[in-house]
PDB file of C-alpha atoms in Angstrom:
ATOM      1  CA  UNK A   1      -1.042  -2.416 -16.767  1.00 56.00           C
ATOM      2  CA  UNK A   2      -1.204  -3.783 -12.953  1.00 71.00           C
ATOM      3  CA  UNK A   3      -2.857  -6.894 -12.786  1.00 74.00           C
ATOM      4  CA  UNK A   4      -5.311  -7.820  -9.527  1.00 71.00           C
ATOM      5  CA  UNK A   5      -2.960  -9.701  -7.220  1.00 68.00           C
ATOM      6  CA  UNK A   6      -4.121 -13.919  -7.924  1.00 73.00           C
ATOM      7  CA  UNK A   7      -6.812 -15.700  -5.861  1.00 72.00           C
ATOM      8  CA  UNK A   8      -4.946 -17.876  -3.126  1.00 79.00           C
ATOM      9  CA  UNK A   9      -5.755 -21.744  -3.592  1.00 77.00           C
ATOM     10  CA  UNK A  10      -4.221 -23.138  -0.975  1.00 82.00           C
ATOM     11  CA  UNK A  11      -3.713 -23.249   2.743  1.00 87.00           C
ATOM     12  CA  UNK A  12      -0.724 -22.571   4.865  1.00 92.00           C
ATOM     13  CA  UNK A  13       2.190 -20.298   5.639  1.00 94.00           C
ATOM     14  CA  UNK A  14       3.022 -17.367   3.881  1.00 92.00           C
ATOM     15  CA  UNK A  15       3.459 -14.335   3.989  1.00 91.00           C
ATOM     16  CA  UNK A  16       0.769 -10.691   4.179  1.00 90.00           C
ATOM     17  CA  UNK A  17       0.929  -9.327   0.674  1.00 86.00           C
ATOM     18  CA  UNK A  18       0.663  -5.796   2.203  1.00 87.00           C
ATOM     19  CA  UNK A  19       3.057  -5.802   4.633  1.00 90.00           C
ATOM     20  CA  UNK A  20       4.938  -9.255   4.422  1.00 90.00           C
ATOM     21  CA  UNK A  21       4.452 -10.516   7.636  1.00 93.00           C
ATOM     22  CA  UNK A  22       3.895 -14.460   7.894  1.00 94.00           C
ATOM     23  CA  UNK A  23       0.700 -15.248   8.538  1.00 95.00           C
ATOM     24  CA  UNK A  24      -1.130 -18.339   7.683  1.00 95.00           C
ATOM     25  CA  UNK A  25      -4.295 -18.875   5.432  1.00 95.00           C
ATOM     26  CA  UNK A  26      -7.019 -21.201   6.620  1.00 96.00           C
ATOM     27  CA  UNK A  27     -10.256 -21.916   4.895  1.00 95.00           C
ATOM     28  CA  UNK A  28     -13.161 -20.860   6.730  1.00 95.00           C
ATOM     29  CA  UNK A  29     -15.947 -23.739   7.681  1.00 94.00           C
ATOM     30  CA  UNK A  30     -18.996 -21.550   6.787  1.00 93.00           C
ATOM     31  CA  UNK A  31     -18.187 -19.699   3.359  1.00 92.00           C
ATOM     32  CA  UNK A  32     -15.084 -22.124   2.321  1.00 93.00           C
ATOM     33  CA  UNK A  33     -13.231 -19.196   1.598  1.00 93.00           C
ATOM     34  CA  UNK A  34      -8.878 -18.223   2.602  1.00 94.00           C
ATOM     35  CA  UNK A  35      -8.534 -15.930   4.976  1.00 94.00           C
ATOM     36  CA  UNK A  36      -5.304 -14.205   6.519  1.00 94.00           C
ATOM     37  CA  UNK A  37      -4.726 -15.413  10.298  1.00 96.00           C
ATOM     38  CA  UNK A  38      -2.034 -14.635  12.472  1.00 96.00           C
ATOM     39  CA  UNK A  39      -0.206 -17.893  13.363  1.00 95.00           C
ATOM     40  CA  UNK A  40       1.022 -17.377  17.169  1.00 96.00           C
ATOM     41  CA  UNK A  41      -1.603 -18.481  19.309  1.00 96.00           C
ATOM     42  CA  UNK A  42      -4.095 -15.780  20.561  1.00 95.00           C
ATOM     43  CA  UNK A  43      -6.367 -16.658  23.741  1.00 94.00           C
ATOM     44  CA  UNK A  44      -8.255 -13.352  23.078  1.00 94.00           C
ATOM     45  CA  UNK A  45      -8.597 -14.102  18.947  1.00 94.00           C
ATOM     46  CA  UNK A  46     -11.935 -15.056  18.197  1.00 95.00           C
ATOM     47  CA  UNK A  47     -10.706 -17.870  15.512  1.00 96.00           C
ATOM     48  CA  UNK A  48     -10.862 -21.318  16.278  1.00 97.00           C
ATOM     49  CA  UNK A  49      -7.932 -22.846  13.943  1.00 97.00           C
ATOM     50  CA  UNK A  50      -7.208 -26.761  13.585  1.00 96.00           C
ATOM     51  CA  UNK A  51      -5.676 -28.680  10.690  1.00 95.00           C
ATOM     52  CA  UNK A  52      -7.826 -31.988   8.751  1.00 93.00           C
ATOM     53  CA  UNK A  53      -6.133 -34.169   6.232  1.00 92.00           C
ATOM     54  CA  UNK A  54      -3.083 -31.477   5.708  1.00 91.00           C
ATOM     55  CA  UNK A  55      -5.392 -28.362   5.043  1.00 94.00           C
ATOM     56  CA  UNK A  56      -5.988 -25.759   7.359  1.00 95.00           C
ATOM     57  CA  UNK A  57      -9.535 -25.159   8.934  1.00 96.00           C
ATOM     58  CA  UNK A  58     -10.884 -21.934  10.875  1.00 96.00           C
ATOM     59  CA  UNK A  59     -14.132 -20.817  12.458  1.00 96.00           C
ATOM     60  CA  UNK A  60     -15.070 -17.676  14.010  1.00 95.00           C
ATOM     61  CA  UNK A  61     -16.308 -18.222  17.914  1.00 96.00           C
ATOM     62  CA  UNK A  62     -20.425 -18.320  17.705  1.00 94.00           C
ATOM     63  CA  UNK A  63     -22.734 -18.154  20.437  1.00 94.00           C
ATOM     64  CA  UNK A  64     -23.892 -21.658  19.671  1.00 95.00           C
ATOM     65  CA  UNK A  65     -20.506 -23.197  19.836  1.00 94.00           C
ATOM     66  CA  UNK A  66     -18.302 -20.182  22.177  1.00 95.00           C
ATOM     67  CA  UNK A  67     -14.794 -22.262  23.240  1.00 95.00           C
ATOM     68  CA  UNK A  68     -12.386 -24.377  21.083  1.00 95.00           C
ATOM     69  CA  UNK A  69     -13.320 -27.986  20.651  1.00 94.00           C
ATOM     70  CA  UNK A  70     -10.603 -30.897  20.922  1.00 93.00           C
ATOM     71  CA  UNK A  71      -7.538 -29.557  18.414  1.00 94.00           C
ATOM     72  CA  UNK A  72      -8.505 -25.727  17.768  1.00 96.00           C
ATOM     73  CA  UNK A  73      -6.500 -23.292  18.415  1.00 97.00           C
ATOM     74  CA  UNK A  74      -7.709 -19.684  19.082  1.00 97.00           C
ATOM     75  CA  UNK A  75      -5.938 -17.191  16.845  1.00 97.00           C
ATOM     76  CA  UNK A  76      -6.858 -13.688  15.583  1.00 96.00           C
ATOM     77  CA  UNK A  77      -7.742 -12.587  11.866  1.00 95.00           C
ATOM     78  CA  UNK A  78      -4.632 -11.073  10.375  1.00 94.00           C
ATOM     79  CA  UNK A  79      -6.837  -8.372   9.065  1.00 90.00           C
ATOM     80  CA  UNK A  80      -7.126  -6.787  12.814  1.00 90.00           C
ATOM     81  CA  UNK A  81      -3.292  -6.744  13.470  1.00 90.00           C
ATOM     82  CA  UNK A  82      -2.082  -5.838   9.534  1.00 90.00           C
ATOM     83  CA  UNK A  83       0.015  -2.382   9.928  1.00 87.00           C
ATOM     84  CA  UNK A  84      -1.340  -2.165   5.847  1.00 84.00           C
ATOM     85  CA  UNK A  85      -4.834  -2.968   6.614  1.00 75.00           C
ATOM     86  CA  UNK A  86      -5.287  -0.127   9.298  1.00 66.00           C
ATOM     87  CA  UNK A  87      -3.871   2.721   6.742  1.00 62.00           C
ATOM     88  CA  UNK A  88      -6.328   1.835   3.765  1.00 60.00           C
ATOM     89  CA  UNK A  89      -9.287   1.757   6.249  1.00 57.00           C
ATOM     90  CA  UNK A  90     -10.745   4.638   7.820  1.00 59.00           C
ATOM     91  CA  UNK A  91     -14.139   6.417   8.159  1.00 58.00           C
ATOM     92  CA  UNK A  92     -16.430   6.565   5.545  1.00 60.00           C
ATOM     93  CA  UNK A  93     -17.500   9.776   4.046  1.00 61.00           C
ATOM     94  CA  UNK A  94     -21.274  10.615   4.496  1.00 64.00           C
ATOM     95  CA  UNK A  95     -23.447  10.479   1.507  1.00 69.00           C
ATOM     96  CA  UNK A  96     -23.756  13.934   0.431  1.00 65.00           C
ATOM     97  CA  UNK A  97     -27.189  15.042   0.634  1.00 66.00           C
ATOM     98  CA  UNK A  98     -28.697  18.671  -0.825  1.00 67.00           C
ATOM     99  CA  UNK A  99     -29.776  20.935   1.989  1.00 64.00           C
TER     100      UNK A  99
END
């Protein structure tokens, strides 16, 4: 019986476990919850990384605050560049309706 893959904990490097690339998982500001980011540098990623006491902080770009503060780097969610990602998602069917 498969078993649901274990809730990440931590920040960090590792690697994408659907197509093992390394990416690195940040906690995000407003939900406090890991999420996938690519690590090189992005200037068109929308994620505003930077690192506090040895764990790994991101934000997505807002209208109220638009540019990186002092120490955030701008890097893209791993979920728009995953090979994996792209096959599982696709276009939803309609709801099927009687004519």
């Amino acid at each position: 019986m498969p078993y649901p893959t274990p809730r990440r904990t931590t920040t960090g490097y590792g690697t994408c476990d659907a197509c093992d690339r390394r990416v690195l998982y940040a906690l995000t500001t407003k939900h406090r919850k890991i999420i996938a980011i690519d690590p090189a540098p992005d200037p068109t990623g929308n994620q505003a990384v930077s690192v506090k006491d040895a764990t790994y902080w991101t934000r997505q770009l807002s209208t109220d605050r638009p540019v990186p503060e002092e120490r955030e780097i701008l890097r893209r969610p791993h979920h728009a560049t995953c090979p994996a990602a792209r096959a599982r998602t696709g276009v939803r069917p309609a709801p099927w309706r009687q004519r």
